[in-house]
Short mmCIF file of C-alpha atoms in Angstrom, two decimals:
data_model
loop_
_atom_site.label_atom_id
_atom_site.label_comp_id
_atom_site.label_asym_id
_atom_site.label_seq_id
_atom_site.Cartn_x
_atom_site.Cartn_y
_atom_site.Cartn_z
CA MET A 13 -42.56 -8.39 -155.07
CA ASP A 14 -44.02 -11.75 -156.06
CA LYS A 15 -47.05 -12.99 -154.19
CA LYS A 16 -45.93 -14.45 -150.91
CA ILE A 17 -47.73 -17.04 -148.84
CA ILE A 18 -46.57 -16.85 -145.24
CA LEU A 19 -47.43 -19.06 -142.28
CA GLY A 20 -47.39 -17.18 -138.96
CA ILE A 21 -46.84 -18.96 -135.64
CA ASP A 22 -47.32 -17.43 -132.20
CA THR A 23 -46.76 -19.51 -129.08
CA SER A 24 -45.19 -16.76 -126.99
CA THR A 25 -48.12 -16.66 -124.53
CA ASP A 26 -51.01 -18.92 -123.52
CA ASN A 27 -52.54 -18.12 -126.90
CA CYS A 28 -51.59 -20.92 -129.29
CA SER A 29 -52.19 -19.08 -132.54
CA VAL A 30 -51.48 -19.57 -136.23
CA GLY A 31 -52.41 -17.65 -139.37
CA LEU A 32 -51.88 -17.95 -143.08
CA VAL A 33 -51.58 -14.89 -145.33
CA LYS A 34 -51.13 -14.25 -149.02
CA ASN A 35 -49.37 -10.89 -149.13
CA ASP A 36 -51.52 -8.71 -146.85
CA ILE A 37 -54.66 -10.84 -147.17
CA LEU A 38 -55.59 -13.21 -144.37
CA LEU A 39 -56.47 -16.65 -145.75
CA ALA A 40 -57.13 -18.56 -142.52
CA GLU A 41 -56.38 -18.44 -138.82
CA LYS A 42 -56.87 -20.50 -135.69
CA SER A 43 -56.20 -19.78 -132.03
CA GLU A 44 -56.90 -21.19 -128.61
CA VAL A 45 -56.02 -19.74 -125.24
CA ALA A 46 -55.06 -22.41 -122.72
CA LYS A 47 -52.06 -23.49 -120.70
CA THR A 48 -49.81 -26.28 -121.97
CA ILE A 49 -51.73 -27.23 -125.12
CA HIS A 50 -49.26 -25.71 -127.57
CA SER A 51 -47.11 -28.78 -128.10
CA GLU A 52 -50.16 -30.95 -128.78
CA LYS A 53 -52.17 -28.57 -130.94
CA LEU A 54 -49.75 -26.43 -132.93
CA ILE A 55 -49.24 -28.83 -135.83
CA LEU A 56 -52.93 -29.71 -135.93
CA PHE A 57 -53.85 -26.01 -136.11
CA ILE A 58 -51.40 -25.52 -138.98
CA ASP A 59 -52.93 -28.50 -140.78
CA ASP A 60 -56.42 -27.07 -140.18
CA ILE A 61 -55.67 -23.65 -141.65
CA LEU A 62 -53.90 -25.11 -144.68
CA LYS A 63 -56.98 -27.23 -145.37
CA GLU A 64 -59.25 -24.26 -144.85
CA ALA A 65 -57.21 -22.20 -147.31
CA LYS A 66 -57.06 -25.20 -149.68
CA LEU A 67 -53.29 -25.00 -149.81
CA LYS A 68 -50.54 -27.61 -149.60
CA PHE A 69 -47.62 -27.03 -147.29
CA ASP A 70 -45.16 -26.80 -150.18
CA GLN A 71 -46.98 -23.73 -151.48
CA ILE A 72 -45.77 -21.77 -148.46
CA ASP A 73 -42.91 -19.34 -149.14
CA ALA A 74 -41.82 -18.54 -145.58
CA ILE A 75 -42.58 -19.27 -141.95
CA ALA A 76 -42.84 -16.29 -139.62
CA VAL A 77 -42.53 -16.92 -135.93
CA ASN A 78 -42.95 -14.85 -132.78
CA ILE A 79 -39.34 -14.85 -131.59
CA GLY A 80 -39.98 -13.38 -128.15
CA PRO A 81 -39.51 -12.32 -125.54
CA GLY A 82 -42.26 -14.34 -123.88
CA SER A 83 -42.80 -17.78 -122.40
CA TYR A 84 -39.45 -19.59 -122.70
CA THR A 85 -41.02 -22.98 -123.34
CA GLY A 86 -43.69 -21.49 -125.60
CA LEU A 87 -41.09 -19.73 -127.76
CA ARG A 88 -39.12 -22.95 -128.10
CA ILE A 89 -42.19 -24.96 -129.13
CA GLY A 90 -42.92 -22.40 -131.85
CA LEU A 91 -39.37 -22.12 -133.13
CA SER A 92 -38.57 -25.87 -132.95
CA THR A 93 -41.73 -26.64 -134.87
CA ALA A 94 -40.89 -23.92 -137.40
CA LYS A 95 -37.41 -25.38 -137.87
CA GLY A 96 -38.78 -28.87 -138.37
CA LEU A 97 -41.30 -27.53 -140.89
CA ALA A 98 -38.74 -25.40 -142.71
CA PHE A 99 -35.98 -27.98 -143.12
CA SER A 100 -37.18 -30.20 -145.98
CA GLY A 101 -38.28 -27.28 -148.17
CA ASN A 102 -35.39 -25.08 -147.07
CA LEU A 103 -37.87 -22.34 -146.16
CA PRO A 104 -36.76 -19.11 -144.52
CA ILE A 105 -37.84 -18.53 -140.91
CA LEU A 106 -38.65 -14.88 -140.25
CA PRO A 107 -38.46 -13.72 -136.62
CA ILE A 108 -40.94 -11.10 -135.37
CA PRO A 109 -40.61 -9.52 -131.88
CA SER A 110 -43.44 -10.36 -129.51
CA LEU A 111 -44.34 -6.78 -128.69
CA THR A 112 -44.55 -5.78 -132.35
CA VAL A 113 -46.99 -8.65 -132.79
CA LEU A 114 -48.91 -7.64 -129.67
CA SER A 115 -49.23 -4.01 -130.87
CA ARG A 116 -51.23 -5.24 -133.87
CA SER A 117 -53.94 -6.50 -131.58
CA LEU A 118 -54.58 -2.90 -130.45
CA ASP A 119 -57.35 -0.80 -131.87
CA GLU A 120 -55.59 1.12 -134.66
CA ASN A 121 -57.41 4.38 -133.92
CA SER A 122 -56.19 4.68 -130.36
CA GLN A 123 -54.73 8.15 -129.77
CA GLU A 124 -52.96 7.30 -126.55
CA PRO A 125 -49.33 6.57 -125.86
CA LYS A 126 -48.89 2.83 -125.75
CA LEU A 127 -47.43 0.67 -123.06
CA LEU A 128 -47.51 -2.95 -124.11
CA PHE A 129 -46.31 -5.90 -122.09
CA ILE A 130 -45.93 -9.65 -122.11
CA ASN A 131 -45.83 -11.26 -118.68
CA SER A 132 -42.67 -13.18 -117.85
CA HIS A 133 -43.20 -14.49 -114.32
CA SER A 134 -44.80 -13.10 -111.14
CA ASN A 135 -44.81 -9.29 -111.54
CA LYS A 136 -42.05 -9.16 -114.14
CA VAL A 137 -42.92 -8.18 -117.69
CA PHE A 138 -41.27 -7.55 -121.04
CA TYR A 139 -42.55 -4.17 -122.23
CA THR A 140 -42.26 -1.45 -124.82
CA TYR A 141 -43.33 2.16 -124.64
CA GLN A 142 -44.31 4.12 -127.73
CA LYS A 143 -45.71 7.63 -128.09
CA PHE A 144 -49.21 7.77 -129.55
CA ASP A 145 -48.09 8.64 -133.08
CA GLU A 146 -45.34 6.02 -133.22
CA LYS A 147 -45.71 2.58 -134.68
CA VAL A 148 -44.30 -0.38 -132.79
CA ASP A 149 -42.01 -1.67 -135.53
CA ILE A 150 -39.78 -4.74 -135.69
CA ASN A 151 -36.90 -2.78 -134.22
CA CYS A 152 -38.84 -1.64 -131.16
CA ASP A 153 -37.01 -1.29 -127.87
CA ILE A 154 -38.02 -3.99 -125.37
CA GLN A 155 -37.23 -3.82 -121.66
CA PHE A 156 -37.67 -6.14 -118.69
CA GLU A 157 -39.08 -4.75 -115.44
CA ASP A 158 -41.49 -5.15 -112.54
CA ILE A 159 -44.97 -3.93 -113.58
CA GLU A 160 -45.34 -1.78 -110.42
CA ILE A 161 -42.09 0.02 -111.18
CA ILE A 162 -43.18 0.63 -114.78
CA ALA A 163 -46.43 2.11 -113.48
CA SER A 164 -44.55 4.61 -111.33
CA LYS A 165 -42.19 5.42 -114.19
CA TYR A 166 -44.94 6.42 -116.64
CA PRO A 167 -47.58 8.32 -114.60
CA GLU A 168 -49.00 9.85 -117.80
CA ILE A 169 -50.22 6.48 -119.05
CA SER A 170 -53.64 5.40 -117.86
CA THR A 171 -53.86 2.02 -119.58
CA PHE A 172 -51.39 -0.83 -120.05
CA TYR A 173 -52.06 -3.54 -122.61
CA GLY A 174 -50.77 -7.05 -122.14
CA ASN A 175 -51.44 -10.75 -121.78
CA TYR A 176 -52.07 -10.78 -118.04
CA ASN A 177 -54.71 -8.95 -116.05
CA PHE A 178 -52.61 -7.32 -113.31
CA ASN A 179 -54.48 -5.51 -110.58
CA LEU A 180 -52.69 -2.15 -110.36
CA GLU A 181 -53.60 0.83 -108.21
CA LYS A 182 -53.39 3.74 -110.65
CA VAL A 183 -53.35 2.04 -114.02
CA ASN A 184 -55.97 0.10 -115.94
CA VAL A 185 -54.80 -3.13 -117.46
CA LYS A 186 -56.53 -4.39 -120.57
CA GLU A 187 -55.96 -7.90 -121.71
CA LEU A 188 -54.41 -8.22 -125.14
CA MET A 189 -53.05 -11.32 -126.88
CA PRO A 190 -50.63 -11.70 -129.77
CA PHE A 191 -51.87 -13.62 -132.84
CA GLY A 192 -50.18 -15.76 -135.47
CA LYS A 193 -51.96 -13.96 -138.32
CA ASN A 194 -50.27 -10.72 -137.27
CA VAL A 195 -46.88 -12.45 -137.13
CA ALA A 196 -47.42 -13.37 -140.78
CA LEU A 197 -48.70 -9.89 -141.78
CA ILE A 198 -45.75 -8.10 -140.16
CA ALA A 199 -43.39 -10.56 -141.85
CA TYR A 200 -44.95 -9.72 -145.21
CA GLU A 201 -44.58 -5.96 -144.62
CA ASN A 202 -40.90 -6.38 -143.69
CA TYR A 203 -40.18 -9.25 -146.03
CA ASN A 204 -37.05 -7.90 -147.73
CA ASP A 205 -35.42 -6.77 -144.50
CA LEU A 206 -36.13 -10.06 -142.81
CA ILE A 207 -35.10 -12.29 -145.69
CA ASN A 208 -31.73 -10.54 -145.92
CA ASN A 209 -31.07 -11.38 -142.29
CA PHE A 210 -32.29 -14.96 -142.53
CA ASN A 211 -30.35 -17.29 -140.25
CA GLU A 212 -30.97 -21.04 -140.21
CA TYR A 213 -29.68 -21.23 -136.63
CA LEU A 214 -32.05 -18.63 -135.24
CA GLU A 215 -32.68 -18.74 -131.47
CA PRO A 216 -35.51 -17.24 -129.42
CA ASN A 217 -35.00 -13.76 -128.02
CA TYR A 218 -35.22 -14.62 -124.31
CA LEU A 219 -34.12 -11.06 -123.50
CA THR A 220 -33.27 -11.94 -119.90
CA ASN A 221 -30.23 -13.93 -118.96
CA PHE A 222 -31.33 -16.95 -117.04
CA LYS A 223 -29.36 -17.28 -113.81
CA ALA A 224 -28.76 -20.40 -111.78
CA LYS A 225 -26.76 -20.86 -108.62
CA LYS A 226 -23.26 -22.09 -109.33
CA TRP A 227 -21.88 -25.00 -107.44
CA ASP A 228 -19.95 -23.91 -104.38
CA ARG A 229 -16.94 -26.20 -104.28
CA SER A 230 -16.03 -25.25 -100.72
CA GLY A 231 -17.82 -28.42 -99.71
CA LYS A 232 -21.18 -27.14 -98.48
CA MET B 13 -35.98 -49.25 -143.40
CA ILE B 14 -34.30 -45.93 -142.62
CA ILE B 15 -35.13 -44.24 -139.34
CA LEU B 16 -34.15 -40.77 -138.17
CA GLY B 17 -33.74 -40.68 -134.39
CA ILE B 18 -34.05 -37.55 -132.25
CA GLU B 19 -33.12 -37.40 -128.56
CA SER B 20 -33.29 -34.29 -126.32
CA SER B 21 -34.60 -35.56 -123.00
CA CYS B 22 -31.83 -34.28 -120.74
CA ASP B 23 -28.42 -32.74 -121.43
CA GLU B 24 -27.52 -34.44 -124.70
CA THR B 25 -28.79 -33.29 -128.08
CA SER B 26 -28.49 -36.24 -130.41
CA ILE B 27 -29.55 -37.11 -133.93
CA ALA B 28 -29.02 -40.50 -135.57
CA LEU B 29 -29.71 -42.23 -138.84
CA LEU B 30 -30.30 -45.96 -138.79
CA ASN B 31 -30.59 -48.26 -141.78
CA ASN B 32 -32.21 -51.39 -140.36
CA ASN B 33 -29.73 -52.44 -137.67
CA LYS B 34 -26.86 -50.40 -139.06
CA VAL B 35 -26.04 -47.04 -137.52
CA ILE B 36 -25.22 -44.65 -140.37
CA LYS B 37 -24.74 -41.64 -138.11
CA ASN B 38 -25.05 -40.99 -134.41
CA ILE B 39 -24.13 -37.46 -133.45
CA VAL B 40 -24.23 -36.51 -129.77
CA ALA B 41 -23.68 -32.96 -128.56
CA SER B 42 -23.10 -33.06 -124.81
CA GLN B 43 -23.79 -29.93 -122.85
CA ILE B 44 -20.76 -29.28 -120.72
CA MET B 45 -21.95 -26.04 -119.12
CA HIS B 46 -23.89 -27.91 -116.43
CA GLU B 47 -20.63 -28.93 -114.75
CA GLU B 48 -20.15 -25.64 -112.98
CA TYR B 49 -23.67 -25.89 -111.54
CA GLY B 50 -23.09 -29.37 -110.16
CA GLY B 51 -26.06 -30.77 -112.05
CA VAL B 52 -28.30 -30.23 -115.05
CA VAL B 53 -30.04 -26.84 -115.07
CA PRO B 54 -33.26 -27.52 -117.01
CA GLU B 55 -33.60 -24.06 -118.59
CA PHE B 56 -30.00 -24.13 -119.85
CA ALA B 57 -30.52 -27.64 -121.20
CA SER B 58 -33.59 -26.50 -123.17
CA ARG B 59 -31.75 -23.47 -124.54
CA GLU B 60 -28.83 -25.58 -125.69
CA HIS B 61 -31.12 -28.07 -127.46
CA MET B 62 -32.81 -25.18 -129.24
CA LYS B 63 -29.46 -23.70 -130.24
CA ASN B 64 -27.99 -26.96 -131.50
CA ILE B 65 -30.73 -29.09 -132.99
CA GLN B 66 -30.63 -27.78 -136.56
CA LYS B 67 -26.82 -27.77 -136.64
CA ILE B 68 -26.76 -31.43 -135.62
CA VAL B 69 -29.45 -32.37 -138.12
CA ASP B 70 -27.41 -30.65 -140.85
CA ARG B 71 -24.28 -32.54 -139.78
CA THR B 72 -26.21 -35.81 -139.80
CA PHE B 73 -26.97 -35.51 -143.50
CA GLU B 74 -23.48 -34.33 -144.47
CA GLY B 75 -21.36 -36.68 -146.57
CA ILE B 76 -23.89 -39.49 -146.95
CA ASP B 77 -26.07 -40.72 -149.80
CA ILE B 78 -29.25 -40.84 -147.75
CA LYS B 79 -31.60 -37.94 -148.40
CA LEU B 80 -34.29 -36.63 -146.12
CA GLN B 81 -36.95 -38.07 -148.42
CA ASP B 82 -35.46 -41.58 -148.04
CA ILE B 83 -36.46 -41.75 -144.37
CA ASP B 84 -39.23 -44.21 -143.48
CA GLY B 85 -39.99 -42.78 -140.06
CA ILE B 86 -38.95 -40.24 -137.45
CA ALA B 87 -38.38 -41.66 -133.97
CA VAL B 88 -38.28 -39.16 -131.12
CA THR B 89 -38.03 -39.40 -127.34
CA TYR B 90 -41.31 -38.20 -125.73
CA GLY B 91 -40.37 -39.13 -122.15
CA PRO B 92 -39.20 -39.49 -119.49
CA GLY B 93 -37.02 -36.42 -119.13
CA LEU B 94 -37.08 -32.68 -118.63
CA MET B 95 -40.27 -31.15 -120.05
CA GLY B 96 -38.65 -28.14 -121.73
CA ALA B 97 -35.85 -30.28 -123.16
CA LEU B 98 -38.18 -32.99 -124.49
CA LEU B 99 -40.38 -30.39 -126.18
CA VAL B 100 -37.55 -29.10 -128.39
CA GLY B 101 -36.90 -32.49 -129.99
CA LEU B 102 -40.57 -33.44 -130.09
CA SER B 103 -41.72 -30.17 -131.70
CA TYR B 104 -38.94 -30.38 -134.27
CA ALA B 105 -39.83 -33.99 -135.06
CA LYS B 106 -43.49 -33.11 -135.53
CA GLY B 107 -42.68 -30.31 -137.97
CA LEU B 108 -40.42 -32.60 -139.96
CA ALA B 109 -42.83 -35.56 -139.95
CA TYR B 110 -45.66 -33.30 -141.08
CA THR B 111 -43.86 -31.81 -144.08
CA LEU B 112 -42.28 -35.11 -145.13
CA ASN B 113 -45.56 -36.94 -144.59
CA LYS B 114 -43.66 -39.71 -142.77
CA PRO B 115 -44.69 -41.54 -139.60
CA LEU B 116 -43.85 -39.95 -136.26
CA ILE B 117 -42.80 -42.56 -133.72
CA GLY B 118 -42.79 -41.50 -130.08
CA VAL B 119 -40.18 -43.49 -128.16
CA ASN B 120 -39.88 -44.18 -124.44
CA HIS B 121 -36.32 -43.23 -123.49
CA ILE B 122 -36.02 -46.10 -120.98
CA GLU B 123 -37.02 -48.63 -123.60
CA GLY B 124 -34.41 -46.99 -125.82
CA HIS B 125 -31.68 -47.80 -123.30
CA ILE B 126 -32.67 -51.48 -123.28
CA MET B 127 -32.83 -51.59 -127.08
CA ALA B 128 -29.37 -49.98 -127.34
CA ASN B 129 -28.01 -53.50 -126.77
CA PHE B 130 -29.33 -54.62 -130.15
CA LEU B 131 -27.15 -52.01 -131.88
CA ASP B 132 -24.04 -53.89 -130.79
CA HIS B 133 -25.31 -57.44 -130.45
CA GLU B 134 -27.21 -58.74 -133.45
CA ASN B 135 -27.20 -62.21 -131.85
CA LEU B 136 -29.08 -61.01 -128.76
CA THR B 137 -32.54 -62.57 -128.46
CA PHE B 138 -35.46 -62.30 -126.05
CA PRO B 139 -36.12 -63.12 -123.27
CA PHE B 140 -33.54 -61.74 -120.85
CA ILE B 141 -33.14 -59.97 -117.55
CA CYS B 142 -32.06 -56.38 -117.89
CA LEU B 143 -30.44 -54.23 -115.24
CA LEU B 144 -31.38 -50.71 -116.20
CA VAL B 145 -29.12 -48.23 -114.43
CA SER B 146 -28.92 -44.52 -115.13
CA GLY B 147 -29.11 -41.14 -113.44
CA GLY B 148 -32.87 -41.41 -113.22
CA HIS B 149 -33.58 -45.14 -113.03
CA THR B 150 -32.50 -48.30 -111.32
CA GLN B 151 -34.67 -51.24 -112.25
CA ILE B 152 -34.37 -54.93 -112.89
CA VAL B 153 -36.63 -55.77 -115.79
CA TYR B 154 -37.67 -59.12 -117.19
CA VAL B 155 -37.79 -58.49 -120.93
CA LYS B 156 -40.00 -61.22 -122.34
CA ASP B 157 -40.18 -59.73 -125.80
CA PHE B 158 -40.08 -56.32 -127.43
CA GLY B 159 -42.57 -54.19 -125.51
CA LYS B 160 -43.26 -56.92 -122.93
CA TYR B 161 -41.72 -55.93 -119.64
CA GLU B 162 -42.06 -56.96 -116.05
CA ILE B 163 -40.35 -54.96 -113.31
CA LEU B 164 -38.76 -57.39 -110.88
CA GLY B 165 -36.88 -54.95 -108.68
CA ARG B 166 -36.39 -51.23 -108.37
CA SER B 167 -34.77 -48.53 -106.31
CA ILE B 168 -37.16 -47.17 -103.72
CA ASP B 169 -35.28 -43.86 -103.49
CA ASP B 170 -32.17 -42.64 -105.35
CA ALA B 171 -31.15 -44.15 -108.67
CA ALA B 172 -27.66 -45.67 -108.87
CA GLY B 173 -26.54 -42.77 -111.06
CA GLU B 174 -27.74 -40.32 -108.43
CA ALA B 175 -25.77 -42.19 -105.78
CA PHE B 176 -22.65 -41.59 -107.89
CA ASP B 177 -23.45 -37.94 -108.63
CA LYS B 178 -24.31 -37.05 -105.05
CA ALA B 179 -21.22 -38.73 -103.64
CA ALA B 180 -19.02 -36.94 -106.17
CA ARG B 181 -20.50 -33.66 -105.00
CA ILE B 182 -19.91 -34.50 -101.35
CA ILE B 183 -16.25 -35.37 -101.92
CA ASN B 184 -15.74 -32.42 -104.30
CA LEU B 185 -14.95 -34.54 -107.32
CA GLY B 186 -17.17 -32.73 -109.79
CA TYR B 187 -20.03 -33.49 -112.15
CA PRO B 188 -21.11 -35.86 -113.60
CA GLY B 189 -20.07 -38.15 -110.78
CA GLY B 190 -20.29 -41.58 -112.40
CA PRO B 191 -17.38 -41.35 -114.85
CA LEU B 192 -15.26 -39.39 -112.34
CA ILE B 193 -15.66 -41.94 -109.55
CA ASP B 194 -15.12 -44.79 -112.02
CA LYS B 195 -11.82 -43.26 -113.16
CA MET B 196 -10.64 -42.42 -109.65
CA ALA B 197 -11.57 -45.87 -108.32
CA ARG B 198 -9.49 -47.81 -110.85
CA ASN B 199 -6.45 -48.19 -108.66
CA GLY B 200 -8.31 -48.01 -105.36
CA ASN B 201 -8.96 -50.60 -102.68
CA VAL B 202 -12.56 -51.81 -102.82
CA LYS B 203 -12.34 -53.00 -99.21
CA PHE B 204 -10.94 -49.73 -97.81
CA HIS B 205 -14.15 -48.67 -96.12
CA SER B 206 -17.27 -50.72 -95.52
CA PHE B 207 -20.15 -48.71 -96.95
CA PRO B 208 -23.64 -50.05 -96.14
CA ARG B 209 -25.43 -52.50 -98.43
CA ALA B 210 -29.01 -51.59 -97.61
CA LYS B 211 -31.71 -54.23 -97.44
CA ILE B 212 -35.36 -53.35 -97.42
CA LYS B 213 -37.66 -55.23 -95.10
CA ASN B 214 -39.95 -57.65 -96.96
CA ARG B 215 -38.73 -56.39 -100.34
CA PRO B 216 -35.62 -58.47 -101.06
CA ASP B 217 -35.52 -57.58 -104.76
CA ASP B 218 -35.56 -53.79 -104.33
CA PHE B 219 -32.74 -51.33 -103.65
CA SER B 220 -32.15 -48.27 -101.54
CA PHE B 221 -29.22 -45.95 -102.18
CA SER B 222 -30.11 -42.93 -100.06
CA GLY B 223 -28.41 -44.35 -96.96
CA LEU B 224 -25.23 -44.87 -98.92
CA LYS B 225 -25.09 -41.20 -99.81
CA THR B 226 -25.68 -40.28 -96.16
CA SER B 227 -22.89 -42.57 -95.04
CA ILE B 228 -20.32 -40.91 -97.31
CA LEU B 229 -21.54 -37.52 -96.08
CA TYR B 230 -20.96 -38.60 -92.45
CA LEU B 231 -17.60 -40.08 -93.33
CA SER B 232 -16.49 -36.83 -94.94
CA LYS B 233 -17.71 -34.80 -91.93
CA GLN B 234 -16.19 -37.17 -89.42
CA LYS B 235 -12.77 -37.55 -91.06
CA GLY B 236 -12.59 -34.17 -92.77
CA ASN B 237 -12.00 -33.17 -96.34
CA ASN B 238 -8.22 -33.59 -96.17
CA TRP B 239 -8.54 -37.21 -95.16
CA ILE B 240 -11.00 -37.81 -98.00
CA GLN B 241 -8.63 -36.21 -100.51
CA GLU B 242 -5.66 -38.25 -99.21
CA ASN B 243 -7.63 -41.48 -99.58
CA LEU B 244 -9.67 -40.47 -102.60
CA LYS B 245 -8.93 -43.54 -104.75
CA ASP B 246 -9.83 -45.93 -101.97
CA VAL B 247 -12.92 -44.01 -100.87
CA CYS B 248 -14.16 -43.99 -104.48
CA ALA B 249 -13.37 -47.67 -105.02
CA SER B 250 -15.10 -48.85 -101.87
CA TYR B 251 -18.11 -46.57 -102.39
CA GLN B 252 -18.50 -47.75 -105.99
CA GLU B 253 -18.15 -51.35 -104.85
CA ALA B 254 -21.07 -50.96 -102.44
CA ILE B 255 -23.35 -49.86 -105.29
CA ILE B 256 -22.19 -52.60 -107.66
CA ASP B 257 -22.34 -55.24 -104.96
CA VAL B 258 -25.99 -54.53 -104.25
CA LEU B 259 -26.83 -54.45 -107.96
CA GLN B 260 -25.13 -57.74 -108.80
CA LYS B 261 -26.59 -59.58 -105.79
CA ARG B 262 -30.14 -58.60 -106.67
CA VAL B 263 -29.74 -59.29 -110.39
CA PHE B 264 -28.13 -62.71 -110.08
CA THR B 265 -30.42 -63.81 -107.26
CA ILE B 266 -33.48 -62.92 -109.32
CA ALA B 267 -32.03 -64.46 -112.48
CA LYS B 268 -31.33 -67.72 -110.67
CA ARG B 269 -34.80 -67.84 -109.18
CA ARG B 270 -36.39 -67.17 -112.58
CA GLY B 271 -34.05 -69.58 -114.35
CA VAL B 272 -32.83 -66.92 -116.76
CA LYS B 273 -29.29 -67.28 -118.08
CA LYS B 274 -29.09 -64.10 -120.11
CA ILE B 275 -28.23 -60.82 -118.40
CA VAL B 276 -28.27 -57.44 -120.14
CA LEU B 277 -27.00 -54.10 -118.80
CA ALA B 278 -28.45 -50.81 -119.99
CA GLY B 279 -28.32 -47.09 -119.22
CA GLY B 280 -25.62 -44.55 -118.46
CA VAL B 281 -24.25 -46.37 -115.41
CA ALA B 282 -23.76 -49.47 -117.59
CA ALA B 283 -20.74 -47.54 -118.91
CA ASN B 284 -19.07 -48.01 -115.51
CA SER B 285 -15.95 -50.14 -116.06
CA ARG B 286 -16.09 -51.91 -112.69
CA LEU B 287 -19.79 -52.75 -113.14
CA ARG B 288 -19.05 -54.28 -116.54
CA TYR B 289 -16.13 -56.23 -115.11
CA VAL B 290 -17.98 -57.59 -112.06
CA PHE B 291 -21.02 -58.64 -114.09
CA THR B 292 -18.82 -60.29 -116.70
CA GLU B 293 -16.88 -62.26 -114.08
CA ILE B 294 -19.97 -63.50 -112.22
CA SER B 295 -21.67 -64.41 -115.49
CA LYS B 296 -18.65 -66.50 -116.47
CA LYS B 297 -18.76 -68.34 -113.15
CA ASN B 298 -22.42 -69.30 -113.36
CA ASN B 299 -22.52 -69.84 -117.13
CA SER B 300 -24.76 -66.90 -117.92
CA ASP B 301 -24.50 -64.79 -121.04
CA ILE B 302 -23.80 -61.14 -120.40
CA PHE B 303 -24.49 -58.27 -122.80
CA PHE B 304 -23.93 -54.54 -122.50
CA PRO B 305 -23.85 -51.76 -125.09
CA SER B 306 -20.63 -50.17 -126.30
CA LEU B 307 -19.85 -47.00 -124.32
CA GLU B 308 -21.23 -44.80 -127.07
CA TYR B 309 -24.68 -46.38 -126.72
CA CYS B 310 -24.79 -46.54 -122.91
CA THR B 311 -25.11 -42.81 -122.44
CA ASP B 312 -28.00 -40.90 -124.01
CA ASN B 313 -27.97 -41.14 -127.80
CA ALA B 314 -30.38 -41.02 -130.70
CA ALA B 315 -29.26 -44.31 -132.27
CA MET B 316 -31.01 -46.24 -129.50
CA ILE B 317 -34.14 -44.12 -130.03
CA ALA B 318 -34.03 -44.88 -133.77
CA ARG B 319 -33.48 -48.59 -133.00
CA THR B 320 -36.56 -48.65 -130.77
CA GLY B 321 -38.47 -46.65 -133.38
CA LEU B 322 -37.61 -49.30 -135.97
CA GLU B 323 -39.25 -52.02 -133.85
CA LEU B 324 -42.29 -49.84 -133.24
CA LEU B 325 -42.63 -49.01 -136.93
CA LYS B 326 -42.38 -52.70 -137.88
CA ARG B 327 -45.36 -53.27 -135.57
CA ASN B 328 -47.12 -50.21 -137.00
CA LYS B 329 -47.07 -48.52 -133.59
CA ILE B 330 -46.85 -44.96 -134.78
CA SER B 331 -47.86 -41.82 -132.90
CA SER B 332 -50.35 -39.14 -133.81
CA LEU B 333 -49.10 -35.59 -134.30
CA ASN B 334 -50.75 -34.45 -131.07
CA ILE B 335 -48.53 -36.65 -128.88
CA SER B 336 -47.40 -34.85 -125.70
CA ALA B 337 -44.09 -34.95 -123.90
CA VAL B 338 -44.42 -37.04 -120.71
CA PRO B 339 -41.67 -36.08 -118.22
CA ASN B 340 -42.48 -38.91 -115.80
CA LEU B 341 -43.13 -41.64 -118.36
CA ARG B 342 -42.52 -45.15 -117.04
CA LEU B 343 -41.46 -48.31 -118.80
CA ILE B 344 -44.79 -49.90 -117.97
CA ASN B 345 -47.80 -47.63 -117.75
#
């Protein structure tokens, strides 16, 4: 494969994070954890890392984006920005699942089974469970559940890893954030698969169906 | 100058291309799924914008000679509106402006509605008095020049568009209420029922529409749904008349006092056929000039955003790439 320069974007959580890789080498990255800064800072962060890597935008071969599940608004900021960036150069946008990205933030040598989650709202999380010797790949199974119920379902797991510090009775929770650099690295590793499935009209993976109350026409 | 306009503040995803005052393309994708919820569901609106934006951009550039690189600026609505919805258009615009290295122009959606008039009326000049009526706003604005506004009157509670939508819900007509009531009222008797024309103590130039909504609710409870359905045309006509009556009285009273002979309508409710008729008739009588946008430019559209962006770009009022969406943005800050 030719050398590929990939921009990775992750706005699926409070971590507004971008990274630039050339094949499997990290060129530059920038992140900031805060609420509601993503829309303001994302483009500036991308500009910063391009300058740091001394690259022009048109040298980028693909944009990889955390496709979710995660913060609905966050995912849309990332993907809308990616679409705007991709349009003039007709760049492919490569979608990477949030929990695959999150798994890369784990210590590689961990010999435990993994339960990774991204908080949705209140106690609800998007999660994936992998045995200790399994890698969380881009086809990983992601479920939506209440964190307390997950804890009772997997009594053998002592530690959950995710983006919110839940206070659980029998389980430790360690805070873990997804990063844009890992979005780009995973995209590089799966480049051929992803490029074959490239879709210009990509949408976020919200996972859950949003429900709203329908209008009761009986006149109430 | 060629401006690309992007609008995603509520339930319309729209992209437009403007070459000076000429609209090359204005594509509006209306989200119809909100009907069954009786109003706009913000999360659905955001999801639809996300789903549609690239498709509409692609369609915008189909079959024309203008290329993306020919654009002189990208005008995008940054408020007011629904946060999640605004962010889709704004984020997309930023990405595009960054790679094209073209100016990003943040546009106030309300100002866009006023400027929509210039798309249809090249002979329109400042100053004028503008009645801005939509689902979110009811204001009488003295427009001295581009960007120079003075609010002369405003609704203290519901916007006129809300008064239509809420009434349509109460009488089971559907959503959105404005066009449905307008259509139903066409052959109705405007004097059928006397709905209140609220006056506010010590604030003669302001409006209140919340009492109007309450009065139709009481009427429907008192007379029953069957009675409402039997007299639907007349109920709609007389309800609509109450709204228009209040609007025209305030506007023409203020215009007379200020000595302004040019009246402009703007916003979604300016598409109302009876409102257009009444304002035209009164203007004729007192020798005022009346302007309103074609129907296409009354409701939310990106052409009006591009038109406003053009004026801003001419004045070099461009935005930085860290501009935020402002859901509660006002005409005058």
